[in-house]
XYZ file of C-alpha atoms in Angstrom:
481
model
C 106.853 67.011 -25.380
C 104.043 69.459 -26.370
C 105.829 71.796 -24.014
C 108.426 72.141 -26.716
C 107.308 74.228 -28.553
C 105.990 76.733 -26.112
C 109.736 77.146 -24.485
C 111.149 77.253 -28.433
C 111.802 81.062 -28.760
C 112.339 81.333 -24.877
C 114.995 79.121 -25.505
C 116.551 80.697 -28.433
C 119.069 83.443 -27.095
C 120.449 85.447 -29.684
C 124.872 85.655 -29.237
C 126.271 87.558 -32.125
C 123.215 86.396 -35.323
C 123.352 82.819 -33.489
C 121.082 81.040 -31.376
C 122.370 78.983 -28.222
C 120.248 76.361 -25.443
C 120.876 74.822 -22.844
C 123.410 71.434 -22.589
C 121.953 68.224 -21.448
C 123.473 65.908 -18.780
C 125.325 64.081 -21.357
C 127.035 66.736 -23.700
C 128.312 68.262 -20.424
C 129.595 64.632 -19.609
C 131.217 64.500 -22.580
C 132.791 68.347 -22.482
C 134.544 66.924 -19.277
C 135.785 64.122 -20.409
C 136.956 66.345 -23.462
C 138.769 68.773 -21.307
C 140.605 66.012 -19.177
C 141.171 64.205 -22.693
C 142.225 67.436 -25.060
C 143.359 66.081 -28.934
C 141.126 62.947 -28.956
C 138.846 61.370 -31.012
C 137.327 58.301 -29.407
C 133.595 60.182 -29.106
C 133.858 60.709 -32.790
C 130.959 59.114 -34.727
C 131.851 57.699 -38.645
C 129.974 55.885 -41.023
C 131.920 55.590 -44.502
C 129.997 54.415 -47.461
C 131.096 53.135 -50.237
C 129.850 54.497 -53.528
C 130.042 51.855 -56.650
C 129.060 54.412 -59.983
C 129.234 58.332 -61.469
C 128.568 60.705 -58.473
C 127.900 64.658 -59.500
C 130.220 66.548 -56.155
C 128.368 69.010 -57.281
C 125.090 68.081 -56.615
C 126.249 65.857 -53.014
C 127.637 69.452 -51.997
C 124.333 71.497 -52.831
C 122.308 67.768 -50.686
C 124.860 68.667 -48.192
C 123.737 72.270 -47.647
C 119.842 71.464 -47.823
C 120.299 69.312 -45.193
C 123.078 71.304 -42.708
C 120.299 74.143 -43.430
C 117.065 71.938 -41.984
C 119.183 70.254 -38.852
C 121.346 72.949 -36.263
C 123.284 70.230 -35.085
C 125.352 70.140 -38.171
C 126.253 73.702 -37.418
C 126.403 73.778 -33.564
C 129.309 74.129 -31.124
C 129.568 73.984 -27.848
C 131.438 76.681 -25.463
C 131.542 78.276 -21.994
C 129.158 81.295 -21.732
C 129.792 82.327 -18.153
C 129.311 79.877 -15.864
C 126.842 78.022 -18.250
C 127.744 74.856 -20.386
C 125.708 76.223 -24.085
C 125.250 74.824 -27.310
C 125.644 77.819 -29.952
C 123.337 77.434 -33.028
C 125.500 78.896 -35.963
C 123.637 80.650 -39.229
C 123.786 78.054 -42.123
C 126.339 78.656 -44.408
C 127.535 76.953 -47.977
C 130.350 75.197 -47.225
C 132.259 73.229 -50.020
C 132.179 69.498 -49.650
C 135.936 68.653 -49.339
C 136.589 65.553 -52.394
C 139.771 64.250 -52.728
C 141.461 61.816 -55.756
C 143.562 59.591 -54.228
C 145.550 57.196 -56.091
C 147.229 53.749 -55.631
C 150.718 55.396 -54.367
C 149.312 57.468 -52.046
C 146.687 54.628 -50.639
C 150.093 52.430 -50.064
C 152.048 55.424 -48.410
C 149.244 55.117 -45.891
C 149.088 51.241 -45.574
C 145.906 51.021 -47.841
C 142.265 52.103 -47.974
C 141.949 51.360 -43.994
C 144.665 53.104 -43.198
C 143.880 55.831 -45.316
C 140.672 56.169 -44.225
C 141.802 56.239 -40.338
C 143.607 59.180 -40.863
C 140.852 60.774 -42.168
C 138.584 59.713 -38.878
C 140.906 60.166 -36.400
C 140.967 63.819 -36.437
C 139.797 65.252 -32.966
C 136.955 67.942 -33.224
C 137.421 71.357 -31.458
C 134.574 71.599 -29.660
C 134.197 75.567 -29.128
C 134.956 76.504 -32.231
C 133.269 73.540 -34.640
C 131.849 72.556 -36.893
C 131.782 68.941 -35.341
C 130.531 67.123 -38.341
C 132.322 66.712 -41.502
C 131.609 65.202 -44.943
C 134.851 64.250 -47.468
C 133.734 62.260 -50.406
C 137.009 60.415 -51.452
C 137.443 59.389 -55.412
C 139.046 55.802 -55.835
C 138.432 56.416 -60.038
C 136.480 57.699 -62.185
C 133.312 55.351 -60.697
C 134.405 54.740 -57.538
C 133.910 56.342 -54.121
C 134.053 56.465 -50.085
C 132.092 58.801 -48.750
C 133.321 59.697 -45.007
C 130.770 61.107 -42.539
C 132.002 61.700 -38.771
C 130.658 63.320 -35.924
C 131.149 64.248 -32.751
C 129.134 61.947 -30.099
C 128.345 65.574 -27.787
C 125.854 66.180 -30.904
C 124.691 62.977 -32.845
C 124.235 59.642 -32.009
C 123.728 56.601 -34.402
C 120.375 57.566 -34.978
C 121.426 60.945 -36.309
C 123.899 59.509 -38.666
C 120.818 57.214 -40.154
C 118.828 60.495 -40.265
C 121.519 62.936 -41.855
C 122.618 59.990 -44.916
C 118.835 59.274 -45.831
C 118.204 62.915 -46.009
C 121.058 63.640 -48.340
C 119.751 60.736 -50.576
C 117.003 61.936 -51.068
C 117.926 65.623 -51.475
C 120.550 64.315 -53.823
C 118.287 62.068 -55.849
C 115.420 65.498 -55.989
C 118.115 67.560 -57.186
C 119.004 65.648 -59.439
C 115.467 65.622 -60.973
C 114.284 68.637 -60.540
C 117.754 70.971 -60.293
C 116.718 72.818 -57.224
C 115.157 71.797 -54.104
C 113.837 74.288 -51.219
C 115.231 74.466 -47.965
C 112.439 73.748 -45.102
C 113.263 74.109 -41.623
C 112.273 71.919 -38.693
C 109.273 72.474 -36.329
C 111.272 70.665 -33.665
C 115.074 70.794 -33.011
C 117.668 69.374 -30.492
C 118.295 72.648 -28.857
C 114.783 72.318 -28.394
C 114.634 69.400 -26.789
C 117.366 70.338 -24.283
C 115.543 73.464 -22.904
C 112.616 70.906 -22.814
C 114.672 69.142 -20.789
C 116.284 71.539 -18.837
C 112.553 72.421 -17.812
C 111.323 69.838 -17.383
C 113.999 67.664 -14.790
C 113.995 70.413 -12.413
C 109.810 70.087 -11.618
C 109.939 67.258 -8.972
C 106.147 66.116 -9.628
C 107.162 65.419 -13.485
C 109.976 63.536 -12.535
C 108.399 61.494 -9.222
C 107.472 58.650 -10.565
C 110.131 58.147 -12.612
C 112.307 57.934 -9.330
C 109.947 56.331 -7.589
C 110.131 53.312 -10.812
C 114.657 53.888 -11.196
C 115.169 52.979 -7.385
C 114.679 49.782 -6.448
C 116.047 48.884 -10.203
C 119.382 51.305 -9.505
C 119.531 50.220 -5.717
C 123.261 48.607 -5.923
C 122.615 46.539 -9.206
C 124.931 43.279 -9.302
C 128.285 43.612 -10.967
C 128.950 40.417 -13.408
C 131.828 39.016 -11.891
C 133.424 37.836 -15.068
C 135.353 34.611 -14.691
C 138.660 35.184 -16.202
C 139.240 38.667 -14.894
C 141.704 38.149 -12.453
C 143.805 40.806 -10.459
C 142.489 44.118 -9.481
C 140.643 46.467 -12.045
C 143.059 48.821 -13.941
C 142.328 52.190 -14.732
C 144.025 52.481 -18.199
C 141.105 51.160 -20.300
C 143.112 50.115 -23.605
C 140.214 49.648 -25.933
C 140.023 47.639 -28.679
C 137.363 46.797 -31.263
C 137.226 43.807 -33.232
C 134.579 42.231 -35.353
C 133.048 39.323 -37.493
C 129.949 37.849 -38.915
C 128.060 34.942 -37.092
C 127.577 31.763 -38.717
C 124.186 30.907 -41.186
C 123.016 28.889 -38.545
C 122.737 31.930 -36.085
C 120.736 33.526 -38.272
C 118.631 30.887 -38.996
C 118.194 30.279 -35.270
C 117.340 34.157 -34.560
C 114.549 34.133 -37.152
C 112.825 31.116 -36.013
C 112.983 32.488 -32.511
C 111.386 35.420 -33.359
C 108.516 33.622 -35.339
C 108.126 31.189 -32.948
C 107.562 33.249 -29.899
C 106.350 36.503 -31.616
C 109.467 38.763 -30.232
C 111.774 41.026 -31.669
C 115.369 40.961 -33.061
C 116.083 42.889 -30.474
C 114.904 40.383 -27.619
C 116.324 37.289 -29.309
C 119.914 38.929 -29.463
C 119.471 40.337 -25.648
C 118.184 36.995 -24.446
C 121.661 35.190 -25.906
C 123.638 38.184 -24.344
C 122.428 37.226 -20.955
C 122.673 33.965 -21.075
C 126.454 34.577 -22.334
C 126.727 36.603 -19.192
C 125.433 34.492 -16.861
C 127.269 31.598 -17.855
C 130.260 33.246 -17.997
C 130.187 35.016 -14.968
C 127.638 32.214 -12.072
C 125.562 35.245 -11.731
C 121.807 35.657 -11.513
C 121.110 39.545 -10.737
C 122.137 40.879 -14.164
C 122.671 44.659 -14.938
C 123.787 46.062 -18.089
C 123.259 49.070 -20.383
C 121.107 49.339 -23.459
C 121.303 52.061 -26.187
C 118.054 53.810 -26.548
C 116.949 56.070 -29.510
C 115.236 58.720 -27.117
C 113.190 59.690 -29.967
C 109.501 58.513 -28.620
C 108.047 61.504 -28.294
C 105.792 62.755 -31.329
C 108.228 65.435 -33.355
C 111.208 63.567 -32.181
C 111.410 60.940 -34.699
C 114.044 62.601 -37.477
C 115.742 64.989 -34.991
C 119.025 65.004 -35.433
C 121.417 65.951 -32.071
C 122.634 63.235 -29.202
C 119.065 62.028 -28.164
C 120.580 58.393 -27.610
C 120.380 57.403 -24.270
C 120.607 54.363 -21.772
C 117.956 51.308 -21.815
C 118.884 50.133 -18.552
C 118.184 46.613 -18.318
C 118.443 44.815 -15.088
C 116.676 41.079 -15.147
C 117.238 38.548 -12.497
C 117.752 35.737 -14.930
C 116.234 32.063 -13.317
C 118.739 29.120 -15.092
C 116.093 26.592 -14.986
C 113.836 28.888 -17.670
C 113.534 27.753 -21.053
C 113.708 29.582 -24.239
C 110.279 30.405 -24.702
C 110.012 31.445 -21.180
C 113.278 33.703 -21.150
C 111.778 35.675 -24.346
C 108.405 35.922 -23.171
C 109.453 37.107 -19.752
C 112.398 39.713 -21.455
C 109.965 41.020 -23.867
C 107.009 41.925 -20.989
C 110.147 43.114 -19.189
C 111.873 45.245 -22.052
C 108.261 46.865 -22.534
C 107.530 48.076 -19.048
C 110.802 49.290 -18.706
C 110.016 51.329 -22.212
C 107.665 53.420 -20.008
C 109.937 54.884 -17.837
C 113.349 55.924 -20.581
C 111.840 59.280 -21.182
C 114.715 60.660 -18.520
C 117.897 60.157 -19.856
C 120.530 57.879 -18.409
C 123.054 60.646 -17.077
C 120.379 62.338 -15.456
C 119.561 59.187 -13.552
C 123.203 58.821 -12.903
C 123.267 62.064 -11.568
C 120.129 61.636 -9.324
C 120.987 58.268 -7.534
C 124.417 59.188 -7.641
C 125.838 56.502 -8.947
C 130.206 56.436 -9.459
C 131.539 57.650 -12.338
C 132.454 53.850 -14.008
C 128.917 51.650 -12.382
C 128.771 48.495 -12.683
C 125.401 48.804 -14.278
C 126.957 50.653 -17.317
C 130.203 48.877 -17.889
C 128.286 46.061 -19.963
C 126.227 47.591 -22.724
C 124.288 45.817 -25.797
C 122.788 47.201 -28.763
C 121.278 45.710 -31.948
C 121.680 48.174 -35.107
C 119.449 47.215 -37.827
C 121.097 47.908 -41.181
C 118.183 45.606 -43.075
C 116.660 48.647 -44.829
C 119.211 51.080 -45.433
C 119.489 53.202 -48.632
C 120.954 51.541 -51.175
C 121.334 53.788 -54.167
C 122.522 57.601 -54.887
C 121.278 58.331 -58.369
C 122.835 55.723 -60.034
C 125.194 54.446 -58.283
C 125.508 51.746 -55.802
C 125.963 52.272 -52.380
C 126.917 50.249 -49.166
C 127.622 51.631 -46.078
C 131.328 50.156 -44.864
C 131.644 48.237 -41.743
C 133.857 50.789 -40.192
C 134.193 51.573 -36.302
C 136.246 54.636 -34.917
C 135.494 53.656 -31.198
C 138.672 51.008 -29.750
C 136.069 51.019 -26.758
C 137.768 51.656 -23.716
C 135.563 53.616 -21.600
C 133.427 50.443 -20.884
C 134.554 46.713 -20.018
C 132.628 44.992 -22.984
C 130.058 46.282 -25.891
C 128.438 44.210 -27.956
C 127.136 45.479 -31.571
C 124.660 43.258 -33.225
C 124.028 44.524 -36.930
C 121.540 42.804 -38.580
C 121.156 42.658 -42.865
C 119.158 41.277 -45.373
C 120.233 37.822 -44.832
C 122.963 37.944 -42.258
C 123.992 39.184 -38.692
C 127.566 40.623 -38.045
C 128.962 41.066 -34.813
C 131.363 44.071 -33.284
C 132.966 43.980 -29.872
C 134.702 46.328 -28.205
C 136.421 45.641 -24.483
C 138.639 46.704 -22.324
C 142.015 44.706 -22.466
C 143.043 45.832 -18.772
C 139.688 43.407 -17.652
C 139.360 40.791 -20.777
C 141.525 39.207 -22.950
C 141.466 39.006 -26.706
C 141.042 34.845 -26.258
C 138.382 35.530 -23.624
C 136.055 37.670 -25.746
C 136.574 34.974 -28.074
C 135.317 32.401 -25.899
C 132.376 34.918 -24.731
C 131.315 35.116 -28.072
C 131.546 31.539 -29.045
C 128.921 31.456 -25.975
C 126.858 33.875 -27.725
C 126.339 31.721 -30.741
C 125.219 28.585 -29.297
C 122.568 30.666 -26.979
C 121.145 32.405 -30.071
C 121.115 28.549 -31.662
C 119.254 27.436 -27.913
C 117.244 30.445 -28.136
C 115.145 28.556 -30.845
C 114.258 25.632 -29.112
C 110.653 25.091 -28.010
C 110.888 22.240 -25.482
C 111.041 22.888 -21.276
C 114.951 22.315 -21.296
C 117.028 25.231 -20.037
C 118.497 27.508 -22.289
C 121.141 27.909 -20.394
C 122.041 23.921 -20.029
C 121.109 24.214 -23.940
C 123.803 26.480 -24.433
C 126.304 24.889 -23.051
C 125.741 21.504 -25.009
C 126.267 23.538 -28.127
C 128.399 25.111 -27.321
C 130.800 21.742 -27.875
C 128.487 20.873 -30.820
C 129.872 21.318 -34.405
C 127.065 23.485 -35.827
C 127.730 25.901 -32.753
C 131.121 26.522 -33.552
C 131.789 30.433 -34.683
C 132.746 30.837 -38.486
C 134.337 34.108 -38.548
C 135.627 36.096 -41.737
C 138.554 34.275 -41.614
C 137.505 30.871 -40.962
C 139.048 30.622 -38.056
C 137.863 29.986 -34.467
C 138.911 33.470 -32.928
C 138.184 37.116 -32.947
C 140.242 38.952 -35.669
C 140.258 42.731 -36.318
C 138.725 43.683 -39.685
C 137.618 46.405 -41.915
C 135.545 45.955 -45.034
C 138.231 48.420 -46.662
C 140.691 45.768 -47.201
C 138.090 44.073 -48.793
C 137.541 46.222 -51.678
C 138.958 45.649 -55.108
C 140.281 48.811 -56.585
C-alpha cells in the first residue's frame, strides 16, 4: 500500500472543483445491479441508534460536518464519464442535519416506531447525483431519540458505519467541550485505494501468486446440497431477514471454547456454522463466503468507502474430528488464508470466471462484534438498535453473529425460493447445539456431539419469544415511549 500515496494526486482528476478515481470491481457490480434494479434499496446500509437523554442538533449537525469534511465517501457519487465507471469526490459542504418530532399519532399512522422507521430506510439512493449517505436524528420527546444513519453499500460497508458513528462521538463530545473543533483531512482515502487498486491488478507479477494460491481453492468448489431444498432453483430470490438471541448456554459454551483452545470468536462461531452445514446438507467439501474488513494494510484502518470484501473459506471438513481438532485445524486454516485476501473477492470472480450466483458465494458468515461500541453522546445514553434493511435475497442463506457484553444474537437472512422459514429454523437449532459441542474437550466427534444435543433440553433455542422458531423482530417495538 505504500504505492498509495505516490498515485494520490495522479489519481485525483479535477471535473468541475471535484475530484473523481477510478471504481473498483465491486461498486461497478453494484452500479449494474442498480441499473437492472432502478428505485431499490436492498444495498442500502442502516444502523439506527437509539439515544436515551438531552441531545444539542446543533452540535450533532456541526460533528456531522467535521466528519463528512475528513471522509470523501460521505460526499461521493458515482456516474458515467465516457466510457469509464468514476467515483466523483464532491467539495464538502454544510449541510443541515434533517431532525424531525414525531409524535404518538403520527408513529400509529405508520404502524409504530418500526414502521416508521422503515419508511425512513427504504428510500433508494440516486446514485449519479448523491449524496448516498444520510443522517435524520428523529425526536421521540423532549429526552428521547433515534438517530438514523444509511448508506449506500457501492460506498461503505459495516466497517465504515463503525468508523463514521465513533467519529461523530467523539467530534460531538470535543465540541461540546471546547465549542469548536478543526477539520483535519485524511492522508489516505478510498478513492485512493481504488486507483491503488486499479494499478495494481493489472501488473501480472503482483498478482501471480495470488492466482497461483485462489486456483486450486476456486477450482469448482462443492455446492452444499441442502437437504430440504427440493425442486429446481428459482430465480426470484424473495429475501427475508429474521432474527433472535441464542440461549445463555451458547454463550457460555462459545467462551469456554475460546479459552480452552486459545481461538477466536470468530473461529468458534465458523466452526458451529460448518458443522450446521455439513449436517444438514451429507457434505464434506465445504465452500462458503466470509466478510472481510479489507483494511490490513497500514493507513487503511479508519478509511471509510466499501473496502469489505470476501473471506473465502473452503475447508474439507473430516466428521470423525473433534472439537479441539476442528478449531485448531480452522484457525491454522483461517490464518493462511489471511495471507492471500489482499485482492478483493469480485476481482477473483472476475479472474477465474466464476457465474454470476457461485456456489461458493451463496452461503456467507460473518461475526459482528458489537462488545465495545460507544455507549454515550454527551450525556445521554446510547444503544445502537438491532435494525436490518437487507430481506437478503441475493444469496441462499447469511448468517449474522453479533456478539455483546454478555450475550450473542443471531440474524438470518435466506432466500425463501431455496429454504423455508421452518427449515432455517431447524438449521439454526443445529447451530446451537454445535456451538454447545464446540466446548467439549474429549476425542468424540463434534459432529456426532451435535446431533445428541441437538435432542437434549439445554440445546433447545430460546428465542425472544420463547418459542422454538424463527420470528421476525425489531428492537423498535421494544421501546417504551
Amino acid at each position: 500500500m505504500g504505492a498509495v500515496s505516490s498515485i494520490r494526486q495522479r489519481g485525483r482528476q479535477a471535473v468541475k472543483g471535484s475530484i473523481h478515481f477510478p471504481c473498483t470491481g465491486g461498486q461497478r457490480r453494484l452500479w449494474g445491479l442498480s441499473g437492472r434494479n432502478p428505485g431499490e434499496w436492498q444495498d442500502n446500509l442502516t444502523t439506527v441508534y437509539d439515544i436515551q437523554g438531552a441531545i444539542d442538533t446543533v452540535l450533532l449537525e456541526r460533528a456531522l460536518h467535521v466528519v463528512r469534511s475528513r471522509h470523501e465517501a460521505l460526499r461521493t457519487s458515482i456516474r458515467m464519464r465516457g466510457i469509464d465507471l468514476v467515483q466523483v469526490v464532491h467539495p464538502a459542504r454544510y449541510r443541515p442535519l434533517r431532525a424531525t418530532l414525531v409524535d404518538r399519532h403520527e408513529l400509529d399512522a405508520h404502524g409504530g416506531i418500526s414502521g416508521y422507521v422503515a419508511r425512513r430506510i427504504e428510500r433508494p439512493f440516486f446514485l449519479s447525483s448523491g449524496p448516498l449517505w444520510r443522517f435524520e436524528l428523529l425526536h421521540l420527546g423532549s429526552d428521547r431519540s433515534l438517530f438514523i444513519v444509511c448508506s449506500h453499500h457501492i460506498v461503505s460497508d459495516g466497517i465504515s458505519m463503525e468508523i463514521v458513528w465513533h467519529e461523530v462521538v467523539i467530534a460531538y463530545n470535543e465540541l461540546l467541550a471546547r465549542a469548536c473543533l478543526p477539520v483535519t483531512s485524511r492522508r489516505k482515502s478510498f478513492g485512493d485505494f481504488a486507483q491503488w487498486l486499479s494499478n495494481w491488478t493489472m501488473q501480472s507479477h503482483f498478482t501471480a501468486p495470488f492466482v497461483r494460491y485462489w486456483t486450486p481453492v476456486l477450482a469448482g468448489p462443492a455446492w452444499p446440497h441442502l437437504r430440504w431444498h427440493d425442486g429446481c432453483r428459482a430465480s426470484s430470490f424473495r429475501g427475508k431477514a429474521l432474527r433472535g438471541h441464542l440461549p445463555d448456554a451458547c454463550y457460555r459454551a462459545s467462551r469456554l471454547a475460546r479459552e480452552r483452545f486459545g481461538v477466536t470468536d470468530y473461529v468458534v462461531a465458523l466452526a458451529a456454522y460448518l458443522v450446521t452445514v455439513h449436517l444438514h446438507s451429507g457434505e464434506t467439501d465445504l465452500a462458503l463466503i466470509s466478510p472481510f474488513s479489507g483494511r490490513r494494510a497500514p493507513g487503511l484502518q479508519d478509511v471509510v468507502g466499501r473496502l469489505m470484501t470476501g473471506h473465502v473459506i473452503r475447508y474439507r471438513f473430516e466428521p470423525t474430528c473433534s472439537a479441539g481438532a476442528l478449531l485448531s485445524a480452522l484457525a491454522s486454516h483461517v490464518a493462511a488464508t489471511l495471507d492471500y485476501q489482499d485482492l478483493p473477492f469480485e476481482w477473483l470472480s472476475d479472474e477465474f470466471e466464476l457465474a454470476a450466483r457461485q456456489p461458493v458465494d451463496q452461503i456467507r458468515f460473518a461475526l459482528e462484534d458489537f462488545s465495545g461500541a460507544v455507549s454515550s453522546l454527551g450525556g445521554a445514553r446510547v444503544n445502537a438498535l438491532e435494525y436490518g434493511s437487507h430481506s437478503g435475497p441475493k444469496r441462499d442463506l447469511n448468517l449474522y453473529v453479533r456478539v455483546y457484553q454478555n450475550h450473542w444474537n443471531l440474524v438470518v437472512q435466506f432466500n425463501q425460493d431455496v429454504l423455508s422459514e421452518d427449515s432455517v429454523a431447524r438449521l439454526m437449532q443445529t447451530f446451537c447445539a454445535a456451538l454447545l459441542a464446540c466446548a467439549a474437550d474429549d476425542d468424540t466427534s463434534v459432529a456426532q456431539r451435535t446431533a445428541t444435543l441437538e435432542t437434549a433440553a439445554e440445546g433447545r433455542v430460546q428465542w425472544k419469544d420463547q418459542q422454538e422458531r424463527l420470528i421476525e423482530m425489531s428492537s423498535f417495538e421494544e421501546l417504551k415511549i
